[in-house]
Amino acid sequence: MTIAIHPVHELFVAEVTGIQCGNLDEASFLKIRAAFEEYSVLIFRDQAITDEDQITFSSRFGPLQKTAKANPGVGTYFARQSNLDVNTNEVIPSDDRRMLHQKANFLWHSDSSYRAVPALCSLLSARLLPPEGGNTEFATMRAPYADLTQEQKDALYGLEAEHSLAHSRSLVDSRALTQEMINELPPARQPLFRVNPVNGRRAIYAGSHASHIVGWPMEKGKKFIQDLNQFITQDKYVYSHPWRNGDMVLWDNRSVLHRATPYDAVKYKRVMLRTTSEDQESQYLQERVHAKLSAA
Ligand SMILES: [Fe+2]
């Protein structure tokens, strides 16, 4: 089979045909990696994938993040997005904390932007789907950056936002996290725009984990981030993915925001498994390490 890349949206997103992700030679992987840098979101249909295959494919992009305490997949490499209890396989009551956590996924975000080493990419595989609802939506952060005025671009340069899981969860329900979960993940500072190290393309870097601007008055920074998030998630920058059995979607957390959309979680069952690769090549991180070393 020959690998082919089919653009899906005029700004980003491509469907890749001619591969099974669980069984890729190096040359094929390099084509996927190049398409990932270019399109930010890749869709793979009809994948016969085991947990082991998913871990193997995902690991090729970078070391995998261990799942945090706030997710039922804690201690493994899988973040579980499901309305089923991991032990009993029964539907979780809608007022359970685990469902509050999932409601937070309805907010636009970049996975793990609240970690000191953020996520390069996430790979989500559909294991059990409801018959309707539950699209995942993606918003490119590159085109909105390009559409800013020069003055707005200049204003972003050098700014850092504080990101935390505690902040994004507090937007949903103050009971979403226990103190232990909050303690596990202290806030992280991230730049407000990113440069892709392969092709130099620039993107805004925001989302709902970002709360305020470091060094700015709190309310002014909050408003600035809210406005940026609204600007990024205009319809013209968004692709909505309707899931099919056998789908896997890979996305670049440096250049897109994403969000879950609702499905009937009382009536239907859904299991989605995500693996997340660390952004160890982050130019920004390296700069900060440098700065630390030269200050030492
Ligand atoms: Fe996510």
PDB file of C-alpha atoms and ligand atoms in Angstrom:
ATOM      1  CA  MET A   1       0.000   0.000   0.000  1.00  0.00           C
ATOM      2  CA  THR A   2       1.138   3.545  -0.707  1.00  0.00           C
ATOM      3  CA  ILE A   3       0.861   6.254   1.914  1.00  0.00           C
ATOM      4  CA  ALA A   4      -1.225   9.189   0.709  1.00  0.00           C
ATOM      5  CA  ILE A   5      -2.037  12.471   2.463  1.00  0.00           C
ATOM      6  CA  HIS A   6      -5.423  14.065   1.734  1.00  0.00           C
ATOM      7  CA  PRO A   7      -6.042  17.609   3.064  1.00  0.00           C
ATOM      8  CA  VAL A   8      -9.405  17.861   4.840  1.00  0.00           C
ATOM      9  CA  HIS A   9      -9.665  21.583   5.719  1.00  0.00           C
ATOM     10  CA  GLU A  10      -8.269  24.556   3.842  1.00  0.00           C
ATOM     11  CA  LEU A  11      -6.014  25.590   6.756  1.00  0.00           C
ATOM     12  CA  PHE A  12      -4.956  22.328   8.445  1.00  0.00           C
ATOM     13  CA  VAL A  13      -5.966  18.647   9.027  1.00  0.00           C
ATOM     14  CA  ALA A  14      -5.248  15.752   6.651  1.00  0.00           C
ATOM     15  CA  GLU A  15      -6.430  12.179   6.355  1.00  0.00           C
ATOM     16  CA  VAL A  16      -3.667   9.626   5.882  1.00  0.00           C
ATOM     17  CA  THR A  17      -4.429   6.493   3.874  1.00  0.00           C
ATOM     18  CA  GLY A  18      -2.382   3.415   3.061  1.00  0.00           C
ATOM     19  CA  ILE A  19      -1.008   2.632   6.523  1.00  0.00           C
ATOM     20  CA  GLN A  20      -1.638   0.681   9.691  1.00  0.00           C
ATOM     21  CA  CYS A  21      -0.043   2.726  12.493  1.00  0.00           C
ATOM     22  CA  GLY A  22       0.754  -0.387  14.524  1.00  0.00           C
ATOM     23  CA  ASN A  23       3.178  -1.607  11.889  1.00  0.00           C
ATOM     24  CA  LEU A  24       5.266   1.144  10.304  1.00  0.00           C
ATOM     25  CA  ASP A  25       8.790   1.055   8.878  1.00  0.00           C
ATOM     26  CA  GLU A  26      11.073   4.045   9.460  1.00  0.00           C
ATOM     27  CA  ALA A  27      10.588   5.566   5.991  1.00  0.00           C
ATOM     28  CA  SER A  28       6.803   5.473   6.425  1.00  0.00           C
ATOM     29  CA  PHE A  29       7.056   6.978   9.892  1.00  0.00           C
ATOM     30  CA  LEU A  30       9.135   9.885   8.545  1.00  0.00           C
ATOM     31  CA  LYS A  31       6.374  10.651   6.029  1.00  0.00           C
ATOM     32  CA  ILE A  32       3.846  10.720   8.857  1.00  0.00           C
ATOM     33  CA  ARG A  33       6.108  12.915  10.955  1.00  0.00           C
ATOM     34  CA  ALA A  34       6.515  15.379   8.065  1.00  0.00           C
ATOM     35  CA  ALA A  35       2.732  15.463   7.502  1.00  0.00           C
ATOM     36  CA  PHE A  36       2.228  16.052  11.233  1.00  0.00           C
ATOM     37  CA  GLU A  37       4.492  19.126  11.148  1.00  0.00           C
ATOM     38  CA  GLU A  38       2.635  20.424   8.092  1.00  0.00           C
ATOM     39  CA  TYR A  39      -1.031  19.692   8.873  1.00  0.00           C
ATOM     40  CA  SER A  40      -1.129  19.672  12.715  1.00  0.00           C
ATOM     41  CA  VAL A  41      -4.012  17.131  12.783  1.00  0.00           C
ATOM     42  CA  LEU A  42      -3.820  13.707  11.098  1.00  0.00           C
ATOM     43  CA  ILE A  43      -6.740  11.297  10.765  1.00  0.00           C
ATOM     44  CA  PHE A  44      -6.148   7.558  10.359  1.00  0.00           C
ATOM     45  CA  ARG A  45      -9.209   5.451   9.488  1.00  0.00           C
ATOM     46  CA  ASP A  46      -9.836   1.724   9.920  1.00  0.00           C
ATOM     47  CA  GLN A  47      -6.956   1.099  12.313  1.00  0.00           C
ATOM     48  CA  ALA A  48      -6.749  -2.350  13.892  1.00  0.00           C
ATOM     49  CA  ILE A  49      -4.808  -1.220  16.943  1.00  0.00           C
ATOM     50  CA  THR A  50      -3.965  -2.823  20.286  1.00  0.00           C
ATOM     51  CA  ASP A  51      -2.901  -0.907  23.409  1.00  0.00           C
ATOM     52  CA  GLU A  52       0.658  -2.016  22.721  1.00  0.00           C
ATOM     53  CA  ASP A  53       0.518  -0.761  19.109  1.00  0.00           C
ATOM     54  CA  GLN A  54      -0.758   2.606  20.270  1.00  0.00           C
ATOM     55  CA  ILE A  55       2.068   2.948  22.780  1.00  0.00           C
ATOM     56  CA  THR A  56       4.663   1.919  20.180  1.00  0.00           C
ATOM     57  CA  PHE A  57       3.395   4.390  17.540  1.00  0.00           C
ATOM     58  CA  SER A  58       2.949   7.246  19.996  1.00  0.00           C
ATOM     59  CA  SER A  59       6.421   6.716  21.527  1.00  0.00           C
ATOM     60  CA  ARG A  60       8.034   7.363  18.156  1.00  0.00           C
ATOM     61  CA  PHE A  61       7.167  11.063  18.549  1.00  0.00           C
ATOM     62  CA  GLY A  62       8.729  11.351  22.011  1.00  0.00           C
ATOM     63  CA  PRO A  63       8.651   9.902  25.526  1.00  0.00           C
ATOM     64  CA  LEU A  64       5.097   9.312  26.737  1.00  0.00           C
ATOM     65  CA  GLN A  65       3.616  11.235  29.639  1.00  0.00           C
ATOM     66  CA  LYS A  66       2.358   9.273  32.605  1.00  0.00           C
ATOM     67  CA  THR A  67      -1.304   9.978  33.256  1.00  0.00           C
ATOM     68  CA  ALA A  68      -2.077  12.360  36.139  1.00  0.00           C
ATOM     69  CA  LYS A  69      -4.133  11.550  39.232  1.00  0.00           C
ATOM     70  CA  ALA A  70      -7.114  13.491  37.858  1.00  0.00           C
ATOM     71  CA  ASN A  71      -7.688  10.823  35.161  1.00  0.00           C
ATOM     72  CA  PRO A  72      -8.847   7.214  35.764  1.00  0.00           C
ATOM     73  CA  GLY A  73      -5.866   6.033  33.699  1.00  0.00           C
ATOM     74  CA  VAL A  74      -3.537   7.265  36.514  1.00  0.00           C
ATOM     75  CA  GLY A  75      -0.136   5.569  36.599  1.00  0.00           C
ATOM     76  CA  THR A  76      -0.358   4.294  32.997  1.00  0.00           C
ATOM     77  CA  TYR A  77       0.399   5.915  29.638  1.00  0.00           C
ATOM     78  CA  PHE A  78      -3.317   6.065  28.781  1.00  0.00           C
ATOM     79  CA  ALA A  79      -5.589   8.991  29.557  1.00  0.00           C
ATOM     80  CA  ARG A  80      -9.056   7.480  29.514  1.00  0.00           C
ATOM     81  CA  GLN A  81     -11.927   9.553  28.101  1.00  0.00           C
ATOM     82  CA  SER A  82     -14.940   7.445  28.949  1.00  0.00           C
ATOM     83  CA  ASN A  83     -18.242   7.429  30.802  1.00  0.00           C
ATOM     84  CA  LEU A  84     -17.609   3.837  31.960  1.00  0.00           C
ATOM     85  CA  ASP A  85     -16.169   2.815  35.316  1.00  0.00           C
ATOM     86  CA  VAL A  86     -12.739   1.310  34.632  1.00  0.00           C
ATOM     87  CA  ASN A  87     -13.426  -1.707  36.874  1.00  0.00           C
ATOM     88  CA  THR A  88     -17.132  -2.465  36.486  1.00  0.00           C
ATOM     89  CA  ASN A  89     -17.630  -1.166  32.918  1.00  0.00           C
ATOM     90  CA  GLU A  90     -20.901   0.403  34.118  1.00  0.00           C
ATOM     91  CA  VAL A  91     -21.975   3.959  33.209  1.00  0.00           C
ATOM     92  CA  ILE A  92     -20.667   6.503  35.774  1.00  0.00           C
ATOM     93  CA  PRO A  93     -23.419   8.684  37.342  1.00  0.00           C
ATOM     94  CA  SER A  94     -23.405  12.178  35.817  1.00  0.00           C
ATOM     95  CA  ASP A  95     -22.701  13.962  39.146  1.00  0.00           C
ATOM     96  CA  ASP A  96     -19.595  11.825  39.876  1.00  0.00           C
ATOM     97  CA  ARG A  97     -16.271  13.739  40.004  1.00  0.00           C
ATOM     98  CA  ARG A  98     -14.973  11.644  37.094  1.00  0.00           C
ATOM     99  CA  MET A  99     -17.705  13.096  34.869  1.00  0.00           C
ATOM    100  CA  LEU A 100     -16.910  16.666  36.012  1.00  0.00           C
ATOM    101  CA  HIS A 101     -13.386  16.032  34.782  1.00  0.00           C
ATOM    102  CA  GLN A 102     -14.764  15.055  31.393  1.00  0.00           C
ATOM    103  CA  LYS A 103     -16.980  18.126  31.218  1.00  0.00           C
ATOM    104  CA  ALA A 104     -13.811  20.200  31.511  1.00  0.00           C
ATOM    105  CA  ASN A 105     -12.808  18.691  28.164  1.00  0.00           C
ATOM    106  CA  PHE A 106     -15.599  20.740  26.574  1.00  0.00           C
ATOM    107  CA  LEU A 107     -13.342  23.778  27.042  1.00  0.00           C
ATOM    108  CA  TRP A 108     -10.820  24.556  24.291  1.00  0.00           C
ATOM    109  CA  HIS A 109      -7.361  23.484  25.453  1.00  0.00           C
ATOM    110  CA  SER A 110      -3.895  22.240  24.543  1.00  0.00           C
ATOM    111  CA  ASP A 111      -3.135  18.963  26.330  1.00  0.00           C
ATOM    112  CA  SER A 112      -0.657  19.255  29.203  1.00  0.00           C
ATOM    113  CA  SER A 113       0.100  22.948  28.663  1.00  0.00           C
ATOM    114  CA  TYR A 114      -0.028  23.060  32.473  1.00  0.00           C
ATOM    115  CA  ARG A 115       3.069  20.840  32.713  1.00  0.00           C
ATOM    116  CA  ALA A 116       6.611  22.221  32.721  1.00  0.00           C
ATOM    117  CA  VAL A 117       7.301  19.868  29.776  1.00  0.00           C
ATOM    118  CA  PRO A 118       4.132  20.283  27.718  1.00  0.00           C
ATOM    119  CA  ALA A 119       2.748  17.857  25.134  1.00  0.00           C
ATOM    120  CA  LEU A 120       4.084  17.599  21.612  1.00  0.00           C
ATOM    121  CA  CYS A 121       1.240  15.440  20.329  1.00  0.00           C
ATOM    122  CA  SER A 122      -1.742  13.450  21.499  1.00  0.00           C
ATOM    123  CA  LEU A 123      -3.032  10.293  19.850  1.00  0.00           C
ATOM    124  CA  LEU A 124      -6.671   9.445  20.523  1.00  0.00           C
ATOM    125  CA  SER A 125      -8.144   6.129  19.475  1.00  0.00           C
ATOM    126  CA  ALA A 126     -11.847   5.353  19.361  1.00  0.00           C
ATOM    127  CA  ARG A 127     -12.441   2.050  21.160  1.00  0.00           C
ATOM    128  CA  LEU A 128     -16.206   2.244  21.726  1.00  0.00           C
ATOM    129  CA  LEU A 129     -18.385   4.964  20.210  1.00  0.00           C
ATOM    130  CA  PRO A 130     -21.899   6.273  20.840  1.00  0.00           C
ATOM    131  CA  PRO A 131     -24.088   6.155  17.702  1.00  0.00           C
ATOM    132  CA  GLU A 132     -24.364   9.963  17.692  1.00  0.00           C
ATOM    133  CA  GLY A 133     -22.667  13.025  19.155  1.00  0.00           C
ATOM    134  CA  GLY A 134     -19.213  13.312  20.714  1.00  0.00           C
ATOM    135  CA  ASN A 135     -17.312  15.008  17.872  1.00  0.00           C
ATOM    136  CA  THR A 136     -13.836  16.258  18.769  1.00  0.00           C
ATOM    137  CA  GLU A 137     -13.164  19.777  17.491  1.00  0.00           C
ATOM    138  CA  PHE A 138      -9.820  21.316  16.571  1.00  0.00           C
ATOM    139  CA  ALA A 139      -8.876  24.983  16.157  1.00  0.00           C
ATOM    140  CA  THR A 140      -5.640  25.909  14.436  1.00  0.00           C
ATOM    141  CA  MET A 141      -3.532  28.474  16.309  1.00  0.00           C
ATOM    142  CA  ARG A 142      -1.360  29.208  13.224  1.00  0.00           C
ATOM    143  CA  ALA A 143      -3.855  30.995  10.955  1.00  0.00           C
ATOM    144  CA  PRO A 144      -5.127  33.259  13.760  1.00  0.00           C
ATOM    145  CA  TYR A 145      -1.511  34.214  14.529  1.00  0.00           C
ATOM    146  CA  ALA A 146      -0.962  35.078  10.868  1.00  0.00           C
ATOM    147  CA  ASP A 147      -4.193  37.118  10.895  1.00  0.00           C
ATOM    148  CA  LEU A 148      -3.139  39.314  13.840  1.00  0.00           C
ATOM    149  CA  THR A 149      -1.978  42.836  13.059  1.00  0.00           C
ATOM    150  CA  GLN A 150       1.764  43.454  13.332  1.00  0.00           C
ATOM    151  CA  GLU A 151       1.084  45.468  16.458  1.00  0.00           C
ATOM    152  CA  GLN A 152      -0.794  42.539  18.039  1.00  0.00           C
ATOM    153  CA  LYS A 153       2.006  40.135  17.070  1.00  0.00           C
ATOM    154  CA  ASP A 154       4.588  42.435  18.607  1.00  0.00           C
ATOM    155  CA  ALA A 155       2.498  42.603  21.786  1.00  0.00           C
ATOM    156  CA  LEU A 156       2.649  38.798  22.153  1.00  0.00           C
ATOM    157  CA  TYR A 157       6.422  38.585  21.888  1.00  0.00           C
ATOM    158  CA  GLY A 158       8.102  37.731  25.159  1.00  0.00           C
ATOM    159  CA  LEU A 159       4.853  37.295  27.096  1.00  0.00           C
ATOM    160  CA  GLU A 160       4.341  34.278  29.299  1.00  0.00           C
ATOM    161  CA  ALA A 161       1.034  32.900  30.538  1.00  0.00           C
ATOM    162  CA  GLU A 162       0.550  30.838  33.653  1.00  0.00           C
ATOM    163  CA  HIS A 163      -1.178  27.517  32.927  1.00  0.00           C
ATOM    164  CA  SER A 164      -2.717  25.188  35.489  1.00  0.00           C
ATOM    165  CA  LEU A 165      -5.161  22.325  35.633  1.00  0.00           C
ATOM    166  CA  ALA A 166      -6.590  23.904  38.771  1.00  0.00           C
ATOM    167  CA  HIS A 167      -7.545  26.990  36.735  1.00  0.00           C
ATOM    168  CA  SER A 168      -9.272  25.166  33.853  1.00  0.00           C
ATOM    169  CA  ARG A 169     -11.107  22.797  36.204  1.00  0.00           C
ATOM    170  CA  SER A 170     -12.262  25.721  38.353  1.00  0.00           C
ATOM    171  CA  LEU A 171     -14.046  27.086  35.273  1.00  0.00           C
ATOM    172  CA  VAL A 172     -16.222  23.948  35.325  1.00  0.00           C
ATOM    173  CA  ASP A 173     -16.735  23.052  38.985  1.00  0.00           C
ATOM    174  CA  SER A 174     -14.627  23.673  42.083  1.00  0.00           C
ATOM    175  CA  ARG A 175     -15.152  20.010  43.082  1.00  0.00           C
ATOM    176  CA  ALA A 176     -13.467  18.701  39.921  1.00  0.00           C
ATOM    177  CA  LEU A 177     -10.061  18.287  41.617  1.00  0.00           C
ATOM    178  CA  THR A 178      -9.030  17.145  45.090  1.00  0.00           C
ATOM    179  CA  GLN A 179      -6.219  18.986  46.893  1.00  0.00           C
ATOM    180  CA  GLU A 180      -3.990  15.972  46.179  1.00  0.00           C
ATOM    181  CA  MET A 181      -4.641  16.330  42.434  1.00  0.00           C
ATOM    182  CA  ILE A 182      -3.854  20.065  42.588  1.00  0.00           C
ATOM    183  CA  ASN A 183      -0.637  19.457  44.525  1.00  0.00           C
ATOM    184  CA  GLU A 184       0.549  16.954  41.936  1.00  0.00           C
ATOM    185  CA  LEU A 185       0.618  19.566  39.173  1.00  0.00           C
ATOM    186  CA  PRO A 186       1.877  23.026  40.155  1.00  0.00           C
ATOM    187  CA  PRO A 187       1.271  25.812  37.564  1.00  0.00           C
ATOM    188  CA  ALA A 188       3.659  26.118  34.600  1.00  0.00           C
ATOM    189  CA  ARG A 189       4.677  29.162  32.593  1.00  0.00           C
ATOM    190  CA  GLN A 190       4.432  28.992  28.810  1.00  0.00           C
ATOM    191  CA  PRO A 191       5.108  31.495  26.020  1.00  0.00           C
ATOM    192  CA  LEU A 192       2.039  32.985  24.338  1.00  0.00           C
ATOM    193  CA  PHE A 193       3.275  32.019  20.925  1.00  0.00           C
ATOM    194  CA  ARG A 194       5.305  29.132  19.589  1.00  0.00           C
ATOM    195  CA  VAL A 195       7.618  28.638  16.642  1.00  0.00           C
ATOM    196  CA  ASN A 196       7.663  25.230  14.961  1.00  0.00           C
ATOM    197  CA  PRO A 197      11.335  24.116  14.996  1.00  0.00           C
ATOM    198  CA  VAL A 198      11.015  22.267  11.655  1.00  0.00           C
ATOM    199  CA  ASN A 199       9.198  24.735   9.396  1.00  0.00           C
ATOM    200  CA  GLY A 200       9.378  27.970  11.398  1.00  0.00           C
ATOM    201  CA  ARG A 201       5.603  28.448  11.352  1.00  0.00           C
ATOM    202  CA  ARG A 202       4.310  30.500  14.229  1.00  0.00           C
ATOM    203  CA  ALA A 203       1.247  29.916  16.340  1.00  0.00           C
ATOM    204  CA  ILE A 204      -0.504  31.506  19.269  1.00  0.00           C
ATOM    205  CA  TYR A 205      -0.279  29.204  22.328  1.00  0.00           C
ATOM    206  CA  ALA A 206      -3.182  29.694  24.717  1.00  0.00           C
ATOM    207  CA  GLY A 207      -6.293  27.654  25.688  1.00  0.00           C
ATOM    208  CA  SER A 208      -8.294  27.201  28.871  1.00  0.00           C
ATOM    209  CA  HIS A 209      -5.407  26.040  31.075  1.00  0.00           C
ATOM    210  CA  ALA A 210      -3.907  29.543  30.655  1.00  0.00           C
ATOM    211  CA  SER A 211      -5.190  31.826  33.382  1.00  0.00           C
ATOM    212  CA  HIS A 212      -3.266  35.107  33.337  1.00  0.00           C
ATOM    213  CA  ILE A 213      -0.147  36.866  32.035  1.00  0.00           C
ATOM    214  CA  VAL A 214       2.965  36.713  34.180  1.00  0.00           C
ATOM    215  CA  GLY A 215       3.847  40.203  35.431  1.00  0.00           C
ATOM    216  CA  TRP A 216       0.522  41.804  34.407  1.00  0.00           C
ATOM    217  CA  PRO A 217      -2.358  42.837  36.671  1.00  0.00           C
ATOM    218  CA  MET A 218      -4.514  39.714  37.103  1.00  0.00           C
ATOM    219  CA  GLU A 219      -7.746  40.992  35.530  1.00  0.00           C
ATOM    220  CA  LYS A 220      -5.997  42.581  32.543  1.00  0.00           C
ATOM    221  CA  GLY A 221      -4.151  39.309  31.835  1.00  0.00           C
ATOM    222  CA  LYS A 222      -7.276  37.186  32.219  1.00  0.00           C
ATOM    223  CA  LYS A 223      -9.158  39.372  29.757  1.00  0.00           C
ATOM    224  CA  PHE A 224      -6.251  39.291  27.288  1.00  0.00           C
ATOM    225  CA  ILE A 225      -6.223  35.468  27.316  1.00  0.00           C
ATOM    226  CA  GLN A 226     -10.006  35.196  27.045  1.00  0.00           C
ATOM    227  CA  ASP A 227      -9.934  37.483  23.997  1.00  0.00           C
ATOM    228  CA  LEU A 228      -7.126  35.446  22.411  1.00  0.00           C
ATOM    229  CA  ASN A 229      -8.997  32.172  22.991  1.00  0.00           C
ATOM    230  CA  GLN A 230     -12.123  33.639  21.425  1.00  0.00           C
ATOM    231  CA  PHE A 231     -10.149  34.887  18.452  1.00  0.00           C
ATOM    232  CA  ILE A 232      -8.510  31.457  17.869  1.00  0.00           C
ATOM    233  CA  THR A 233     -11.751  29.493  18.064  1.00  0.00           C
ATOM    234  CA  GLN A 234     -13.745  31.372  15.424  1.00  0.00           C
ATOM    235  CA  ASP A 235     -15.599  28.978  13.074  1.00  0.00           C
ATOM    236  CA  LYS A 236     -13.258  29.679  10.166  1.00  0.00           C
ATOM    237  CA  TYR A 237     -10.319  28.209  12.118  1.00  0.00           C
ATOM    238  CA  VAL A 238     -12.183  25.100  13.353  1.00  0.00           C
ATOM    239  CA  TYR A 239     -12.496  21.512  12.086  1.00  0.00           C
ATOM    240  CA  SER A 240     -15.028  19.186  13.775  1.00  0.00           C
ATOM    241  CA  HIS A 241     -14.234  15.468  13.645  1.00  0.00           C
ATOM    242  CA  PRO A 242     -17.121  12.976  13.593  1.00  0.00           C
ATOM    243  CA  TRP A 243     -15.680   9.686  14.898  1.00  0.00           C
ATOM    244  CA  ARG A 244     -16.004   6.335  13.137  1.00  0.00           C
ATOM    245  CA  ASN A 245     -15.072   2.923  14.520  1.00  0.00           C
ATOM    246  CA  GLY A 246     -11.373   2.278  13.909  1.00  0.00           C
ATOM    247  CA  ASP A 247     -10.440   5.997  13.859  1.00  0.00           C
ATOM    248  CA  MET A 248      -7.283   7.370  15.392  1.00  0.00           C
ATOM    249  CA  VAL A 249      -6.513  11.077  15.403  1.00  0.00           C
ATOM    250  CA  LEU A 250      -3.096  12.578  16.094  1.00  0.00           C
ATOM    251  CA  TRP A 251      -2.755  16.296  16.846  1.00  0.00           C
ATOM    252  CA  ASP A 252      -0.019  18.816  17.495  1.00  0.00           C
ATOM    253  CA  ASN A 253      -0.609  20.512  20.851  1.00  0.00           C
ATOM    254  CA  ARG A 254       1.856  23.248  19.912  1.00  0.00           C
ATOM    255  CA  SER A 255      -0.341  24.473  17.085  1.00  0.00           C
ATOM    256  CA  VAL A 256      -3.973  23.478  17.747  1.00  0.00           C
ATOM    257  CA  LEU A 257      -6.524  23.737  20.528  1.00  0.00           C
ATOM    258  CA  HIS A 258      -9.161  21.044  20.803  1.00  0.00           C
ATOM    259  CA  ARG A 259     -12.309  20.274  22.741  1.00  0.00           C
ATOM    260  CA  ALA A 260     -14.745  17.432  23.241  1.00  0.00           C
ATOM    261  CA  THR A 261     -18.430  17.917  22.420  1.00  0.00           C
ATOM    262  CA  PRO A 262     -21.335  16.266  24.265  1.00  0.00           C
ATOM    263  CA  TYR A 263     -22.988  12.921  23.635  1.00  0.00           C
ATOM    264  CA  ASP A 264     -25.727  11.214  25.663  1.00  0.00           C
ATOM    265  CA  ALA A 265     -23.522   9.842  28.454  1.00  0.00           C
ATOM    266  CA  VAL A 266     -26.461   8.304  30.331  1.00  0.00           C
ATOM    267  CA  LYS A 267     -27.818   6.348  27.377  1.00  0.00           C
ATOM    268  CA  TYR A 268     -24.646   5.442  25.447  1.00  0.00           C
ATOM    269  CA  LYS A 269     -21.209   4.045  26.267  1.00  0.00           C
ATOM    270  CA  ARG A 270     -17.990   5.557  25.025  1.00  0.00           C
ATOM    271  CA  VAL A 271     -14.319   4.626  25.467  1.00  0.00           C
ATOM    272  CA  MET A 272     -11.533   6.728  23.949  1.00  0.00           C
ATOM    273  CA  LEU A 273      -7.881   6.177  24.869  1.00  0.00           C
ATOM    274  CA  ARG A 274      -5.259   8.885  24.559  1.00  0.00           C
ATOM    275  CA  THR A 275      -1.491   8.601  24.627  1.00  0.00           C
ATOM    276  CA  THR A 276       0.539  11.805  24.874  1.00  0.00           C
ATOM    277  CA  SER A 277       4.122  12.443  23.768  1.00  0.00           C
ATOM    278  CA  GLU A 278       6.269  15.016  25.561  1.00  0.00           C
ATOM    279  CA  ASP A 279       7.570  18.057  23.722  1.00  0.00           C
ATOM    280  CA  GLN A 280      11.189  17.478  24.600  1.00  0.00           C
ATOM    281  CA  GLU A 281      12.474  19.475  21.658  1.00  0.00           C
ATOM    282  CA  SER A 282      10.643  22.606  22.720  1.00  0.00           C
ATOM    283  CA  GLN A 283      12.826  25.491  21.658  1.00  0.00           C
ATOM    284  CA  TYR A 284      11.398  27.535  24.462  1.00  0.00           C
ATOM    285  CA  LEU A 285      12.303  24.969  27.094  1.00  0.00           C
ATOM    286  CA  GLN A 286      15.827  24.795  25.773  1.00  0.00           C
ATOM    287  CA  GLU A 287      16.109  28.570  25.938  1.00  0.00           C
ATOM    288  CA  ARG A 288      14.936  28.528  29.521  1.00  0.00           C
ATOM    289  CA  VAL A 289      17.371  25.747  30.445  1.00  0.00           C
ATOM    290  CA  HIS A 290      20.132  27.813  28.803  1.00  0.00           C
ATOM    291  CA  ALA A 291      19.123  30.913  30.736  1.00  0.00           C
ATOM    292  CA  LYS A 292      19.148  28.908  33.953  1.00  0.00           C
ATOM    293  CA  LEU A 293      22.576  27.448  33.221  1.00  0.00           C
ATOM    294  CA  SER A 294      24.097  30.837  32.370  1.00  0.00           C
ATOM    295  CA  ALA A 295      22.596  32.369  35.495  1.00  0.00           C
ATOM    296  CA  ALA A 296      24.038  29.581  37.662  1.00  0.00           C
TER     297      ALA A 296
HETATM  298 FE    FE B   1      -7.540  17.130  25.612  1.00  0.00          FE
END
